[in-house]
Amino acid sequence: MEATEMTSNLILLLGTLLLLGVLSAKFSSRFGMPALVFFIVAGMVLGKFIYYDNAFITQWFGVLALVIILFEGGMQTDFRQIRPIIRPSLSLATVGVLLTAFVIGYCAHLILGVSLMEGLLFGSIVGSTDAAAVFSVLSGKNVRTRLTSTLEAESGSNDPMAVFLTIMFIELLNNPDTSIWSEIFSFVWEMGFGLVLGLICGRLSVFLINKINFETSSLYPVLAISSALFTYGVSSLTHASGFLGVYVMALVMGNSDLTYRRTILQFNQGFGWIMQILMFVLLGLLVFPEQLPSIIWQGLALSLLLIIVARPLGVFVSLLFSQFNLREKTLLSWAGLRGAVPIVLATYPLLAGVEHGQLFFNVVFFIVLTSALIQGTTISPLAQKLGLVDKTIDQQPSIMELVATGRTHSEISHMTLTPQSKLINRQLQEIDLPASVLITAVLRNEDIITPRGDTMLLPGDKIYLLGPKAKREDIRRLFTGDSNPSAS
């Protein structure tokens, strides 16, 4: 009976946390505050009633959650928007992180009274921005697309540099004879092979999802998530960057002609929120609030130095030869949010037995909270002050929920017509559709048009079709011609 009661209590606790997390996400979006603040505080409050100090489980779950979050963010990133800013984004993800880590590391050496090597370890932990925080804060904001794309691409690709630096300095602390050159070679391998594996796994995942014929559409999101986890696992086993591999794999999938794209994206969003809530609650549980007062002034000093010195220096140097102007660089500097990644990396010294591991974790935790409270709530007002907002936000058009249920051999799919399609400016009655294929609706902007014989097709129209699964390729070839519209 006691085991049953404990199980029931744990399930009740989990349901309560998720419920509070969803409600706090609504509250945070109203006040422009990152939801991670509420999740972490919930974990800290929960820690008053539950003793928890398992850094290994926290690290494991944090990595798993980051994989899901990176996959979800990469799937929703339009490669056409990030293509022009790939070079500055990669510069921020490498040179920017390196400079930020070294500057704040030297400051930590002076302020925390630790050795220079330990200070550089601390700087490496907080050197990268966080994908979960950036995606969450920028979602729905009308900050210029070029800037949001740069920040999202940076946060999605800068984790390998932070992980590499963190592990390298831990190795140097525990094994002073470690070769720097071997560590540099390891980093080049991690980045290069991680990129290659991401491209390969992305292509294979798209092929598998498009070719496999499930009896229910609910299995396609599970297959997509499984592909992301597989990519991370293979990358890690081959000593490549798992985070970079997953992000690149998600970019490939999100920008390919993918079956049941909408179903996959909606599943990813919901699953990503669940992982965020549980991850930040676990991270909050690992903090002991009674230890925070002793490091308030050190944490505040390092946080301010990171925000107004180290991050801007990293941004301005890494973007020295870019086309970003002063106002844009200022916003990019301010929008360098810290979140789950630094906290998860702060568990590495704890598990490695580094002397000041717990001190580093507490200070990193303090920095993440102040970053979310100070930067997270002011990004949008600062963008308006600097004149870096668009008048309107690009909204996704209303999409009908399309699923395949049961053991049916038919499916409903949709295709977006590009200006290059051979069907542009043609009436539906002029199109020779395959047998058993029916056009059910035409979505134009926000309007659903009932298809008639004289309905004219225009660029950007989404055409919904009902037809046999066996005719999927025939339908696709008919509507794409030489172009490559998105289909789902």
CSV table of C-alpha atoms in Angstrom, one decimal:
chain,number,residue,atom,x,y,z
A,1,MET,CA,0.0,0.0,0.0
A,2,GLU,CA,2.8,2.4,0.8
A,3,ALA,CA,4.4,1.9,-2.6
A,4,THR,CA,1.0,2.5,-4.3
A,5,GLU,CA,0.5,5.6,-2.3
A,6,MET,CA,3.9,6.9,-3.1
A,7,THR,CA,3.3,6.2,-6.8
A,8,SER,CA,0.0,8.1,-6.7
A,9,ASN,CA,1.6,11.0,-4.9
A,10,LEU,CA,4.4,11.2,-7.5
A,11,ILE,CA,1.9,11.2,-10.3
A,12,LEU,CA,-0.1,13.9,-8.6
A,13,LEU,CA,3.0,15.9,-8.1
A,14,LEU,CA,4.0,15.5,-11.8
A,15,GLY,CA,0.5,16.6,-12.9
A,16,THR,CA,0.5,19.6,-10.6
A,17,LEU,CA,3.9,20.7,-11.9
A,18,LEU,CA,2.9,20.4,-15.5
A,19,LEU,CA,-0.4,22.3,-14.8
A,20,LEU,CA,1.4,25.1,-13.0
A,21,GLY,CA,4.0,25.2,-15.7
A,22,VAL,CA,1.4,25.6,-18.5
A,23,LEU,CA,-0.4,28.4,-16.5
A,24,SER,CA,2.9,30.1,-15.6
A,25,ALA,CA,3.8,30.1,-19.3
A,26,LYS,CA,0.7,32.1,-20.1
A,27,PHE,CA,1.5,34.4,-17.2
A,28,SER,CA,5.1,34.9,-18.3
A,29,SER,CA,4.1,35.7,-21.9
A,30,ARG,CA,1.8,38.5,-20.7
A,31,PHE,CA,4.6,40.1,-18.7
A,32,GLY,CA,7.4,39.4,-21.2
A,33,MET,CA,9.3,37.2,-18.7
A,34,PRO,CA,10.9,33.9,-19.8
A,35,ALA,CA,8.9,31.0,-18.5
A,36,LEU,CA,12.0,29.3,-17.2
A,37,VAL,CA,12.0,31.7,-14.3
A,38,PHE,CA,8.7,30.3,-13.0
A,39,PHE,CA,9.8,26.7,-13.6
A,40,ILE,CA,13.0,27.2,-11.7
A,41,VAL,CA,11.3,28.9,-8.8
A,42,ALA,CA,8.8,26.1,-8.7
A,43,GLY,CA,11.7,23.6,-8.4
A,44,MET,CA,13.3,25.7,-5.6
A,45,VAL,CA,10.0,25.8,-3.7
A,46,LEU,CA,9.5,22.1,-4.2
A,47,GLY,CA,13.0,21.6,-2.8
A,48,LYS,CA,11.7,22.7,0.6
A,49,PHE,CA,9.7,19.5,0.8
A,50,ILE,CA,11.7,17.1,-1.3
A,51,TYR,CA,15.5,16.5,-0.8
A,52,TYR,CA,17.2,16.1,-4.2
A,53,ASP,CA,20.9,16.3,-5.0
A,54,ASN,CA,21.4,13.9,-7.9
A,55,ALA,CA,23.5,15.8,-10.4
A,56,PHE,CA,23.8,12.8,-12.7
A,57,ILE,CA,20.0,12.4,-13.3
A,58,THR,CA,19.7,16.2,-13.7
A,59,GLN,CA,22.5,16.3,-16.3
A,60,TRP,CA,21.0,13.3,-18.2
A,61,PHE,CA,17.5,14.7,-18.3
A,62,GLY,CA,18.9,18.2,-19.1
A,63,VAL,CA,20.7,16.8,-22.2
A,64,LEU,CA,17.7,14.9,-23.3
A,65,ALA,CA,15.5,18.0,-22.9
A,66,LEU,CA,18.0,20.1,-24.9
A,67,VAL,CA,18.0,17.6,-27.7
A,68,ILE,CA,14.2,17.8,-28.0
A,69,ILE,CA,14.3,21.7,-27.7
A,70,LEU,CA,17.0,22.0,-30.4
A,71,PHE,CA,15.1,19.6,-32.6
A,72,GLU,CA,11.9,21.6,-32.2
A,73,GLY,CA,13.7,24.9,-32.9
A,74,GLY,CA,15.5,23.6,-35.9
A,75,MET,CA,12.4,22.2,-37.4
A,76,GLN,CA,10.7,25.6,-37.3
A,77,THR,CA,13.7,27.5,-38.7
A,78,ASP,CA,13.4,28.6,-42.3
A,79,PHE,CA,16.7,28.1,-44.0
A,80,ARG,CA,16.0,30.8,-46.5
A,81,GLN,CA,16.0,33.3,-43.5
A,82,ILE,CA,19.2,32.0,-41.9
A,83,ARG,CA,21.2,31.5,-45.2
A,84,PRO,CA,22.2,35.2,-45.4
A,85,ILE,CA,23.4,35.2,-41.7
A,86,ILE,CA,25.1,31.9,-41.5
A,87,ARG,CA,28.6,33.4,-41.4
A,88,PRO,CA,27.9,35.9,-38.6
A,89,SER,CA,26.0,33.3,-36.7
A,90,LEU,CA,28.8,30.9,-36.8
A,91,SER,CA,31.2,33.6,-35.8
A,92,LEU,CA,29.1,34.4,-32.8
A,93,ALA,CA,28.9,30.7,-32.0
A,94,THR,CA,32.6,30.2,-32.0
A,95,VAL,CA,34.7,33.4,-31.7
A,96,GLY,CA,31.9,35.1,-29.7
A,97,VAL,CA,31.7,32.3,-27.2
A,98,LEU,CA,35.5,32.0,-26.9
A,99,LEU,CA,35.9,35.7,-26.2
A,100,THR,CA,33.0,35.8,-23.8
A,101,ALA,CA,34.3,32.7,-21.9
A,102,PHE,CA,37.8,34.1,-21.5
A,103,VAL,CA,36.7,37.6,-20.4
A,104,ILE,CA,34.2,36.4,-17.9
A,105,GLY,CA,36.6,33.6,-16.8
A,106,TYR,CA,39.3,36.1,-15.9
A,107,CYS,CA,36.7,38.2,-14.0
A,108,ALA,CA,35.6,35.0,-12.1
A,109,HIS,CA,39.3,34.4,-11.3
A,110,LEU,CA,39.4,37.8,-9.6
A,111,ILE,CA,35.9,37.9,-8.0
A,112,LEU,CA,35.6,34.3,-6.8
A,113,GLY,CA,39.2,34.0,-5.7
A,114,VAL,CA,39.8,30.8,-7.7
A,115,SER,CA,42.7,29.8,-9.9
A,116,LEU,CA,42.9,31.2,-13.4
A,117,MET,CA,42.2,27.7,-14.9
A,118,GLU,CA,39.1,27.3,-12.7
A,119,GLY,CA,38.0,30.8,-13.7
A,120,LEU,CA,38.3,29.9,-17.3
A,121,LEU,CA,36.2,26.8,-16.6
A,122,PHE,CA,33.5,29.0,-15.1
A,123,GLY,CA,33.7,31.3,-18.1
A,124,SER,CA,33.2,28.3,-20.5
A,125,ILE,CA,30.1,27.2,-18.6
A,126,VAL,CA,28.4,30.6,-19.1
A,127,GLY,CA,29.9,31.4,-22.4
A,128,SER,CA,27.0,30.3,-24.7
A,129,THR,CA,23.5,31.5,-25.1
A,130,ASP,CA,20.6,29.1,-24.5
A,131,ALA,CA,18.3,27.9,-27.3
A,132,ALA,CA,15.3,27.2,-25.0
A,133,ALA,CA,15.5,30.8,-23.6
A,134,VAL,CA,16.1,32.5,-26.9
A,135,PHE,CA,13.3,30.5,-28.8
A,136,SER,CA,10.9,31.2,-25.9
A,137,VAL,CA,11.6,35.0,-25.6
A,138,LEU,CA,11.7,35.8,-29.3
A,139,SER,CA,8.6,33.7,-30.1
A,140,GLY,CA,5.8,36.0,-31.3
A,141,LYS,CA,7.9,39.2,-30.9
A,142,ASN,CA,8.1,41.6,-33.9
A,143,VAL,CA,11.9,42.0,-33.7
A,144,ARG,CA,13.4,42.2,-37.2
A,145,THR,CA,13.6,38.8,-38.9
A,146,ARG,CA,17.4,39.1,-39.6
A,147,LEU,CA,18.1,39.6,-35.9
A,148,THR,CA,15.9,36.9,-34.6
A,149,SER,CA,17.3,34.4,-37.2
A,150,THR,CA,20.8,35.3,-36.2
A,151,LEU,CA,20.1,34.8,-32.5
A,152,GLU,CA,18.3,31.6,-33.1
A,153,ALA,CA,21.0,30.2,-35.4
A,154,GLU,CA,23.7,31.2,-32.8
A,155,SER,CA,21.9,29.7,-29.9
A,156,GLY,CA,21.3,26.5,-31.8
A,157,SER,CA,24.9,26.1,-32.9
A,158,ASN,CA,27.0,27.5,-30.0
A,159,ASP,CA,26.6,24.6,-27.6
A,160,PRO,CA,29.5,22.6,-29.1
A,161,MET,CA,32.0,25.3,-28.3
A,162,ALA,CA,30.8,25.7,-24.7
A,163,VAL,CA,30.7,21.9,-24.2
A,164,PHE,CA,34.2,21.6,-25.7
A,165,LEU,CA,35.7,24.4,-23.5
A,166,THR,CA,34.0,23.0,-20.4
A,167,ILE,CA,35.3,19.5,-20.9
A,168,MET,CA,38.7,20.7,-21.9
A,169,PHE,CA,39.3,22.8,-18.8
A,170,ILE,CA,37.9,20.0,-16.5
A,171,GLU,CA,40.5,17.7,-18.2
A,172,LEU,CA,43.3,20.2,-17.7
A,173,LEU,CA,42.3,20.6,-14.0
A,174,ASN,CA,42.2,16.9,-13.3
A,175,ASN,CA,45.0,15.9,-15.7
A,176,PRO,CA,47.5,18.8,-16.1
A,177,ASP,CA,49.5,16.7,-18.7
A,178,THR,CA,46.6,16.8,-21.2
A,179,SER,CA,47.7,18.0,-24.6
A,180,ILE,CA,46.1,21.2,-25.8
A,181,TRP,CA,46.6,20.2,-29.5
A,182,SER,CA,44.8,17.0,-29.0
A,183,GLU,CA,41.9,18.9,-27.5
A,184,ILE,CA,41.8,21.3,-30.5
A,185,PHE,CA,41.8,18.4,-32.9
A,186,SER,CA,39.0,16.9,-30.9
A,187,PHE,CA,37.0,20.1,-31.3
A,188,VAL,CA,37.5,20.2,-35.1
A,189,TRP,CA,36.4,16.6,-35.3
A,190,GLU,CA,33.3,17.2,-33.2
A,191,MET,CA,32.2,20.2,-35.2
A,192,GLY,CA,33.0,18.8,-38.6
A,193,PHE,CA,31.7,15.3,-38.2
A,194,GLY,CA,28.7,16.5,-36.2
A,195,LEU,CA,27.8,18.7,-39.2
A,196,VAL,CA,28.2,15.7,-41.6
A,197,LEU,CA,26.2,13.3,-39.4
A,198,GLY,CA,23.5,15.9,-39.1
A,199,LEU,CA,23.2,16.3,-42.8
A,200,ILE,CA,23.2,12.5,-43.4
A,201,CYS,CA,20.7,11.7,-40.6
A,202,GLY,CA,18.5,14.6,-41.8
A,203,ARG,CA,18.3,13.2,-45.3
A,204,LEU,CA,17.7,9.7,-44.2
A,205,SER,CA,15.0,10.8,-41.8
A,206,VAL,CA,13.2,12.7,-44.5
A,207,PHE,CA,13.4,9.7,-46.8
A,208,LEU,CA,12.1,7.3,-44.1
A,209,ILE,CA,9.2,9.5,-43.0
A,210,ASN,CA,8.1,10.2,-46.6
A,211,LYS,CA,8.4,6.5,-47.7
A,212,ILE,CA,7.0,4.7,-44.7
A,213,ASN,CA,3.2,4.2,-44.8
A,214,PHE,CA,1.9,4.1,-41.2
A,215,GLU,CA,-1.8,3.3,-40.6
A,216,THR,CA,-2.1,6.3,-38.3
A,217,SER,CA,-0.5,9.8,-38.6
A,218,SER,CA,0.2,9.8,-34.8
A,219,LEU,CA,3.3,7.6,-35.4
A,220,TYR,CA,5.0,10.1,-37.7
A,221,PRO,CA,6.0,12.5,-34.8
A,222,VAL,CA,7.3,9.6,-32.8
A,223,LEU,CA,9.4,8.6,-35.7
A,224,ALA,CA,10.7,12.1,-36.0
A,225,ILE,CA,11.7,12.4,-32.3
A,226,SER,CA,13.3,8.9,-32.5
A,227,SER,CA,15.4,10.1,-35.4
A,228,ALA,CA,16.6,13.1,-33.4
A,229,LEU,CA,17.5,10.9,-30.4
A,230,PHE,CA,19.3,8.5,-32.8
A,231,THR,CA,21.2,11.3,-34.4
A,232,TYR,CA,22.4,12.5,-31.0
A,233,GLY,CA,23.4,9.0,-29.9
A,234,VAL,CA,25.3,8.2,-33.0
A,235,SER,CA,27.1,11.6,-32.9
A,236,SER,CA,28.1,11.1,-29.3
A,237,LEU,CA,29.3,7.5,-29.9
A,238,THR,CA,31.6,8.8,-32.7
A,239,HIS,CA,32.8,11.7,-30.5
A,240,ALA,CA,31.1,14.2,-32.7
A,241,SER,CA,28.9,17.0,-31.4
A,242,GLY,CA,25.5,15.6,-30.7
A,243,PHE,CA,23.8,19.0,-30.2
A,244,LEU,CA,25.1,20.3,-33.5
A,245,GLY,CA,24.1,17.0,-35.2
A,246,VAL,CA,20.6,17.3,-33.9
A,247,TYR,CA,20.2,21.0,-34.9
A,248,VAL,CA,21.5,20.4,-38.4
A,249,MET,CA,19.4,17.3,-38.8
A,250,ALA,CA,16.3,19.3,-37.7
A,251,LEU,CA,17.2,22.1,-40.2
A,252,VAL,CA,17.3,19.6,-43.0
A,253,MET,CA,14.0,18.0,-42.0
A,254,GLY,CA,12.2,21.3,-41.4
A,255,ASN,CA,13.2,22.7,-44.8
A,256,SER,CA,12.4,19.5,-46.8
A,257,ASP,CA,9.3,18.2,-48.5
A,258,LEU,CA,8.0,16.3,-45.5
A,259,THR,CA,4.9,14.2,-45.0
A,260,TYR,CA,2.6,15.2,-42.1
A,261,ARG,CA,4.8,18.3,-41.3
A,262,ARG,CA,2.0,20.0,-39.3
A,263,THR,CA,1.3,17.0,-37.2
A,264,ILE,CA,5.0,16.6,-36.4
A,265,LEU,CA,5.5,20.3,-35.6
A,266,GLN,CA,2.5,20.4,-33.2
A,267,PHE,CA,3.7,17.3,-31.4
A,268,ASN,CA,7.2,18.7,-31.1
A,269,GLN,CA,5.9,22.0,-29.6
A,270,GLY,CA,3.8,20.2,-26.9
A,271,PHE,CA,6.6,17.7,-26.1
A,272,GLY,CA,9.2,20.5,-26.0
A,273,TRP,CA,7.1,22.4,-23.4
A,274,ILE,CA,6.9,19.3,-21.2
A,275,MET,CA,10.6,18.8,-21.4
A,276,GLN,CA,11.3,22.4,-20.6
A,277,ILE,CA,9.0,22.4,-17.6
A,278,LEU,CA,10.5,19.3,-16.1
A,279,MET,CA,14.1,20.2,-16.9
A,280,PHE,CA,13.9,23.6,-15.2
A,281,VAL,CA,12.1,22.2,-12.2
A,282,LEU,CA,14.8,19.6,-11.8
A,283,LEU,CA,17.5,22.3,-12.1
A,284,GLY,CA,15.7,24.3,-9.5
A,285,LEU,CA,15.6,21.3,-7.2
A,286,LEU,CA,19.3,20.9,-7.4
A,287,VAL,CA,19.8,24.4,-5.9
A,288,PHE,CA,19.8,24.9,-2.2
A,289,PRO,CA,18.4,28.4,-1.6
A,290,GLU,CA,20.2,28.8,1.8
A,291,GLN,CA,23.5,28.8,-0.1
A,292,LEU,CA,22.6,31.6,-2.4
A,293,PRO,CA,22.8,34.6,0.0
A,294,SER,CA,26.6,34.0,0.5
A,295,ILE,CA,27.3,34.5,-3.3
A,296,ILE,CA,24.8,37.3,-4.1
A,297,TRP,CA,27.3,40.1,-4.6
A,298,GLN,CA,29.7,37.8,-6.5
A,299,GLY,CA,26.9,36.5,-8.7
A,300,LEU,CA,25.5,40.0,-9.3
A,301,ALA,CA,28.9,41.4,-10.2
A,302,LEU,CA,29.6,38.5,-12.6
A,303,SER,CA,26.2,38.7,-14.2
A,304,LEU,CA,26.5,42.4,-14.8
A,305,LEU,CA,30.0,42.0,-16.3
A,306,LEU,CA,28.7,39.2,-18.5
A,307,ILE,CA,25.8,41.4,-19.7
A,308,ILE,CA,27.5,44.7,-20.3
A,309,VAL,CA,31.2,43.7,-20.9
A,310,ALA,CA,31.9,40.1,-21.9
A,311,ARG,CA,28.9,39.5,-24.2
A,312,PRO,CA,29.1,42.9,-26.0
A,313,LEU,CA,32.9,42.4,-26.5
A,314,GLY,CA,32.3,38.9,-28.0
A,315,VAL,CA,29.6,40.2,-30.3
A,316,PHE,CA,31.4,43.3,-31.5
A,317,VAL,CA,34.6,41.5,-32.2
A,318,SER,CA,33.0,38.5,-33.9
A,319,LEU,CA,30.8,40.8,-36.0
A,320,LEU,CA,33.6,43.2,-36.9
A,321,PHE,CA,33.4,42.5,-40.6
A,322,SER,CA,29.6,41.9,-40.8
A,323,GLN,CA,27.0,44.2,-42.2
A,324,PHE,CA,25.2,44.7,-38.9
A,325,ASN,CA,25.1,48.3,-37.8
A,326,LEU,CA,25.7,49.6,-34.3
A,327,ARG,CA,22.1,49.5,-33.2
A,328,GLU,CA,21.8,45.9,-34.4
A,329,LYS,CA,25.0,44.8,-32.6
A,330,THR,CA,23.7,46.5,-29.5
A,331,LEU,CA,20.5,44.4,-29.5
A,332,LEU,CA,22.4,41.2,-30.4
A,333,SER,CA,24.7,41.9,-27.4
A,334,TRP,CA,21.7,42.4,-25.0
A,335,ALA,CA,19.8,39.4,-26.3
A,336,GLY,CA,22.5,36.9,-25.3
A,337,LEU,CA,20.2,35.0,-22.8
A,338,ARG,CA,21.6,32.4,-20.5
A,339,GLY,CA,19.4,29.5,-19.6
A,340,ALA,CA,19.4,25.7,-19.4
A,341,VAL,CA,22.7,25.1,-21.2
A,342,PRO,CA,24.9,26.9,-18.6
A,343,ILE,CA,23.1,25.2,-15.7
A,344,VAL,CA,23.4,21.7,-17.3
A,345,LEU,CA,27.1,22.4,-18.0
A,346,ALA,CA,27.5,23.5,-14.4
A,347,THR,CA,26.7,19.9,-13.4
A,348,TYR,CA,29.9,18.7,-15.2
A,349,PRO,CA,32.3,20.0,-12.6
A,350,LEU,CA,30.0,18.6,-9.8
A,351,LEU,CA,30.2,15.1,-11.3
A,352,ALA,CA,34.0,15.5,-12.1
A,353,GLY,CA,34.7,16.3,-8.5
A,354,VAL,CA,36.2,19.8,-9.2
A,355,GLU,CA,37.0,21.6,-6.0
A,356,HIS,CA,34.7,24.6,-6.4
A,357,GLY,CA,32.0,22.7,-8.4
A,358,GLN,CA,29.1,23.6,-6.0
A,359,LEU,CA,30.2,27.2,-5.9
A,360,PHE,CA,30.2,27.4,-9.7
A,361,PHE,CA,26.8,25.8,-9.9
A,362,ASN,CA,25.3,28.3,-7.4
A,363,VAL,CA,26.8,31.3,-9.2
A,364,VAL,CA,25.8,30.1,-12.6
A,365,PHE,CA,22.3,29.6,-11.3
A,366,PHE,CA,22.2,33.1,-10.1
A,367,ILE,CA,23.5,34.4,-13.4
A,368,VAL,CA,20.8,32.5,-15.3
A,369,LEU,CA,18.1,34.0,-13.1
A,370,THR,CA,19.3,37.6,-13.5
A,371,SER,CA,19.8,37.1,-17.2
A,372,ALA,CA,16.2,36.0,-17.6
A,373,LEU,CA,14.8,38.7,-15.4
A,374,ILE,CA,16.9,41.6,-16.7
A,375,GLN,CA,17.5,40.8,-20.4
A,376,GLY,CA,14.5,38.6,-21.0
A,377,THR,CA,12.0,41.2,-20.0
A,378,THR,CA,13.7,44.1,-21.8
A,379,ILE,CA,14.6,42.7,-25.3
A,380,SER,CA,11.3,43.8,-26.9
A,381,PRO,CA,11.3,47.3,-25.4
A,382,LEU,CA,14.9,47.8,-26.3
A,383,ALA,CA,14.2,46.7,-29.9
A,384,GLN,CA,11.5,49.3,-30.1
A,385,LYS,CA,13.7,51.9,-28.6
A,386,LEU,CA,16.4,51.1,-31.2
A,387,GLY,CA,13.9,51.0,-34.1
A,388,LEU,CA,14.5,47.4,-34.9
A,389,VAL,CA,11.0,46.1,-35.0
A,390,ASP,CA,8.8,45.3,-37.9
A,391,LYS,CA,5.3,46.9,-38.1
A,392,THR,CA,3.6,43.5,-38.5
A,393,ILE,CA,4.5,40.0,-37.4
A,394,ASP,CA,4.5,37.3,-40.0
A,395,GLN,CA,1.7,35.0,-38.9
A,396,GLN,CA,1.3,31.4,-40.0
A,397,PRO,CA,-1.9,31.0,-41.9
A,398,SER,CA,-4.7,28.9,-40.3
A,399,ILE,CA,-4.0,25.3,-41.1
A,400,MET,CA,-6.6,22.6,-40.9
A,401,GLU,CA,-5.7,19.5,-38.7
A,402,LEU,CA,-5.1,16.8,-41.2
A,403,VAL,CA,-4.6,13.2,-40.0
A,404,ALA,CA,-4.8,9.7,-41.3
A,405,THR,CA,-6.7,7.4,-38.9
A,406,GLY,CA,-7.4,3.7,-38.8
A,407,ARG,CA,-6.5,1.3,-41.6
A,408,THR,CA,-7.4,3.7,-44.4
A,409,HIS,CA,-5.5,3.6,-47.7
A,410,SER,CA,-6.3,7.3,-48.3
A,411,GLU,CA,-4.9,10.5,-46.9
A,412,ILE,CA,-5.4,14.3,-47.0
A,413,SER,CA,-2.3,16.2,-47.9
A,414,HIS,CA,-1.5,19.8,-48.8
A,415,MET,CA,0.9,21.6,-51.1
A,416,THR,CA,2.0,25.2,-51.3
A,417,LEU,CA,2.3,26.5,-54.9
A,418,THR,CA,5.4,28.5,-55.6
A,419,PRO,CA,5.5,31.1,-58.4
A,420,GLN,CA,7.5,28.6,-60.5
A,421,SER,CA,4.7,26.0,-60.5
A,422,LYS,CA,3.2,25.1,-63.9
A,423,LEU,CA,-0.3,25.2,-62.4
A,424,ILE,CA,-0.2,28.9,-61.5
A,425,ASN,CA,-3.0,31.0,-63.2
A,426,ARG,CA,-4.8,27.8,-64.3
A,427,GLN,CA,-8.3,26.9,-63.5
A,428,LEU,CA,-9.0,23.6,-61.6
A,429,GLN,CA,-11.1,22.3,-64.5
A,430,GLU,CA,-8.0,22.5,-66.7
A,431,ILE,CA,-5.9,20.2,-64.4
A,432,ASP,CA,-5.9,16.5,-65.2
A,433,LEU,CA,-5.9,14.9,-61.8
A,434,PRO,CA,-5.1,11.2,-61.3
A,435,ALA,CA,-8.0,8.9,-60.7
A,436,SER,CA,-9.5,8.9,-57.2
A,437,VAL,CA,-7.8,12.2,-56.3
A,438,LEU,CA,-10.1,15.1,-55.2
A,439,ILE,CA,-9.2,18.7,-54.4
A,440,THR,CA,-11.0,19.5,-51.1
A,441,ALA,CA,-10.0,23.1,-50.4
A,442,VAL,CA,-7.9,26.0,-51.4
A,443,LEU,CA,-6.4,28.1,-48.6
A,444,ARG,CA,-5.5,31.6,-49.7
A,445,ASN,CA,-4.1,33.9,-47.0
A,446,GLU,CA,-6.6,33.5,-44.2
A,447,ASP,CA,-9.5,32.4,-46.4
A,448,ILE,CA,-10.7,28.9,-47.2
A,449,ILE,CA,-12.0,28.8,-50.8
A,450,THR,CA,-14.4,26.1,-51.9
A,451,PRO,CA,-12.9,24.6,-55.0
A,452,ARG,CA,-14.9,25.0,-58.2
A,453,GLY,CA,-14.1,24.3,-61.8
A,454,ASP,CA,-13.4,28.0,-62.5
A,455,THR,CA,-11.2,28.5,-59.4
A,456,MET,CA,-7.9,30.0,-60.4
A,457,LEU,CA,-4.7,28.9,-58.7
A,458,LEU,CA,-2.4,31.7,-57.5
A,459,PRO,CA,1.2,31.7,-56.1
A,460,GLY,CA,1.1,30.8,-52.4
A,461,ASP,CA,-2.2,28.9,-52.5
A,462,LYS,CA,-2.3,25.8,-50.3
A,463,ILE,CA,-4.1,23.0,-52.1
A,464,TYR,CA,-5.7,20.3,-50.0
A,465,LEU,CA,-6.1,17.0,-51.7
A,466,LEU,CA,-7.8,13.7,-50.8
A,467,GLY,CA,-6.4,10.7,-52.5
A,468,PRO,CA,-4.9,7.2,-52.2
A,469,LYS,CA,-1.5,7.0,-50.4
A,470,ALA,CA,-0.2,5.0,-53.4
A,471,LYS,CA,-0.8,8.1,-55.6
A,472,ARG,CA,1.3,10.4,-53.3
A,473,GLU,CA,4.2,10.7,-55.7
A,474,ASP,CA,2.0,11.2,-58.7
A,475,ILE,CA,0.2,14.0,-57.0
A,476,ARG,CA,3.4,15.6,-55.9
A,477,ARG,CA,5.0,15.5,-59.4
A,478,LEU,CA,1.8,17.0,-60.9
A,479,PHE,CA,1.7,19.9,-58.5
A,480,THR,CA,5.5,20.5,-58.2
A,481,GLY,CA,6.7,20.2,-61.7
A,482,ASP,CA,10.2,21.5,-61.7
A,483,SER,CA,9.7,23.4,-58.4
A,484,ASN,CA,9.8,22.1,-54.8
A,485,PRO,CA,6.8,23.3,-52.8
A,486,SER,CA,6.3,22.2,-49.2
A,487,ALA,CA,3.9,19.3,-48.8
A,488,SER,CA,2.5,17.5,-45.8
